[in-house]
Short mmCIF file of C-alpha atoms in Angstrom, two decimals:
data_model
loop_
_atom_site.label_atom_id
_atom_site.label_comp_id
_atom_site.label_asym_id
_atom_site.label_seq_id
_atom_site.Cartn_x
_atom_site.Cartn_y
_atom_site.Cartn_z
CA MET A 1 -143.98 220.54 -71.78
CA ASN A 2 -144.19 221.62 -75.70
CA ASP A 3 -142.64 224.62 -73.79
CA LEU A 4 -139.82 223.83 -74.21
CA VAL A 5 -139.67 222.84 -78.39
CA ASP A 6 -141.19 226.23 -78.62
CA GLU A 7 -138.62 227.94 -76.28
CA PHE A 8 -135.60 226.70 -78.75
CA ASP A 9 -136.90 226.48 -82.17
CA ALA A 10 -137.67 230.61 -80.99
CA TYR A 11 -134.31 231.23 -79.09
CA ARG A 12 -132.48 229.39 -82.77
CA ALA A 13 -134.35 231.42 -84.90
CA LYS A 14 -133.90 234.82 -83.42
CA MET A 15 -130.08 234.04 -82.53
CA ASN A 16 -129.27 232.56 -85.92
CA ASP A 17 -131.00 236.08 -87.30
CA LYS A 18 -128.99 237.96 -85.48
CA ILE A 19 -125.85 236.71 -86.24
CA LEU A 20 -127.04 235.99 -89.76
CA LYS A 21 -127.26 239.84 -90.34
CA ASP A 22 -124.21 240.88 -89.49
CA ASN A 23 -123.67 240.32 -92.40
CA ASN A 24 -119.98 238.14 -91.70
CA LYS A 25 -119.29 235.68 -94.86
CA VAL A 26 -117.39 232.92 -92.69
CA LEU A 27 -120.82 232.98 -90.42
CA LYS A 28 -123.08 232.38 -92.97
CA ARG A 29 -120.55 230.74 -95.41
CA ILE A 30 -119.88 227.77 -92.42
CA PHE A 31 -124.38 228.12 -91.76
CA ASN A 32 -124.45 227.33 -95.90
CA LEU A 33 -122.11 224.47 -95.19
CA ASP A 34 -124.52 222.73 -93.04
CA THR A 35 -127.65 223.83 -93.69
CA ASN A 36 -125.92 221.57 -97.95
CA SER A 37 -124.12 219.47 -95.65
CA PHE A 38 -128.15 217.86 -94.65
CA ALA A 39 -129.64 217.95 -98.30
CA GLU A 40 -130.56 214.74 -100.18
CA GLY A 41 -127.20 212.92 -101.19
CA ALA A 42 -125.54 209.82 -101.51
CA LEU A 43 -127.13 209.47 -99.00
CA ASP A 44 -131.05 210.69 -98.40
CA LYS A 45 -131.50 213.05 -95.99
CA LYS A 46 -133.37 210.58 -93.12
CA THR A 47 -129.47 208.95 -93.02
CA LYS A 48 -127.87 211.81 -92.53
CA GLU A 49 -131.15 212.85 -89.60
CA LEU A 50 -129.32 209.82 -87.62
CA LEU A 51 -126.17 210.33 -88.16
CA GLY A 52 -126.42 214.84 -87.11
CA LEU A 53 -127.99 213.24 -83.62
CA VAL A 54 -125.68 210.60 -83.74
CA ALA A 55 -122.66 212.84 -83.75
CA SER A 56 -124.02 215.33 -81.34
CA LEU A 57 -124.71 213.33 -78.53
CA VAL A 58 -121.08 212.21 -78.62
CA LEU A 59 -120.21 216.19 -78.78
CA ARG A 60 -122.24 216.40 -75.59
CA CYS A 61 -124.31 219.53 -77.38
CA ASP A 62 -127.90 219.86 -76.47
CA ASP A 63 -128.65 222.81 -78.76
CA CYS A 64 -128.03 220.29 -81.41
CA VAL A 65 -129.58 216.97 -80.64
CA LYS A 66 -132.65 219.06 -79.88
CA TYR A 67 -132.29 219.83 -83.87
CA HIS A 68 -131.63 216.35 -85.12
CA LEU A 69 -134.67 215.46 -82.58
CA GLU A 70 -136.77 217.52 -84.55
CA SER A 71 -135.45 217.05 -87.63
CA SER A 72 -135.78 213.11 -86.98
CA TYR A 73 -139.50 213.66 -85.47
CA LYS A 74 -140.64 215.78 -88.47
CA SER A 75 -138.70 213.16 -90.99
CA GLY A 76 -140.64 210.40 -89.76
CA PHE A 77 -138.41 208.45 -87.32
CA SER A 78 -140.12 206.34 -84.68
CA LYS A 79 -139.53 207.18 -81.52
CA GLU A 80 -137.67 203.11 -81.61
CA GLN A 81 -135.69 204.33 -83.85
CA VAL A 82 -134.25 207.17 -82.50
CA VAL A 83 -134.02 205.15 -79.70
CA GLU A 84 -131.81 203.24 -80.93
CA ALA A 85 -129.66 205.90 -82.51
CA LEU A 86 -129.37 206.91 -79.47
CA SER A 87 -128.38 203.74 -78.12
CA ILE A 88 -125.32 203.87 -81.29
CA GLY A 89 -123.95 206.85 -79.86
CA THR A 90 -123.45 205.97 -76.62
CA LEU A 91 -122.27 203.69 -76.66
CA VAL A 92 -119.63 205.60 -78.78
CA GLY A 93 -119.73 208.54 -76.43
CA GLY A 94 -119.54 206.62 -73.05
CA THR A 95 -121.24 206.70 -69.95
CA ILE A 96 -120.48 210.99 -69.83
CA VAL A 97 -123.30 211.27 -72.22
CA ILE A 98 -126.30 209.95 -70.51
CA PRO A 99 -126.62 213.68 -69.08
CA HIS A 100 -127.23 214.34 -72.23
CA LEU A 101 -129.07 211.16 -73.35
CA ARG A 102 -131.97 211.74 -70.11
CA ARG A 103 -131.77 214.93 -72.45
CA ALA A 104 -133.15 213.89 -75.20
CA TYR A 105 -135.24 212.01 -73.89
CA GLU A 106 -137.13 214.56 -71.62
CA TYR A 107 -137.28 216.76 -75.24
CA TRP A 108 -138.01 213.62 -77.87
CA ASP A 109 -141.30 213.36 -75.34
CA ALA A 110 -141.64 217.18 -75.41
CA ILE A 111 -141.68 216.61 -79.66
CA GLU A 112 -143.76 214.60 -79.13
CA ASP A 113 -146.93 216.26 -76.89
CA LYS A 114 -146.85 218.49 -79.70
CA PHE A 115 -146.88 217.33 -83.03
CA GLY A 116 -148.22 214.04 -81.62
CA GLN A 117 -147.14 210.71 -81.12
CA ASN A 118 -145.33 209.62 -84.82
CA GLU A 119 -147.47 206.17 -85.89
#
């Protein structure tokens, strides 16, 4: 199951590099804005990760959900905390997000397999 995480991380890095090498000012600024938005501010980084995760689930962006799941894991969130955030996203997004919720659960398991379970 580690392959899911490794494949996603490798593809994301490869394609981000390819996009940024085109040196498009608008795209570079969007990437920069995204990075800076998740920096420490009035809200801490951990809170912003959960906000990103919930928004990504509601918007049904599987790649975004994967990214924020891994970031949430690395920020120290437990599965219980992440599932609670995902439950809010499912409530807000409605039953149409359930397929994305399934993939989120699968990906969280892959993250735990790769990095070891949070205590």
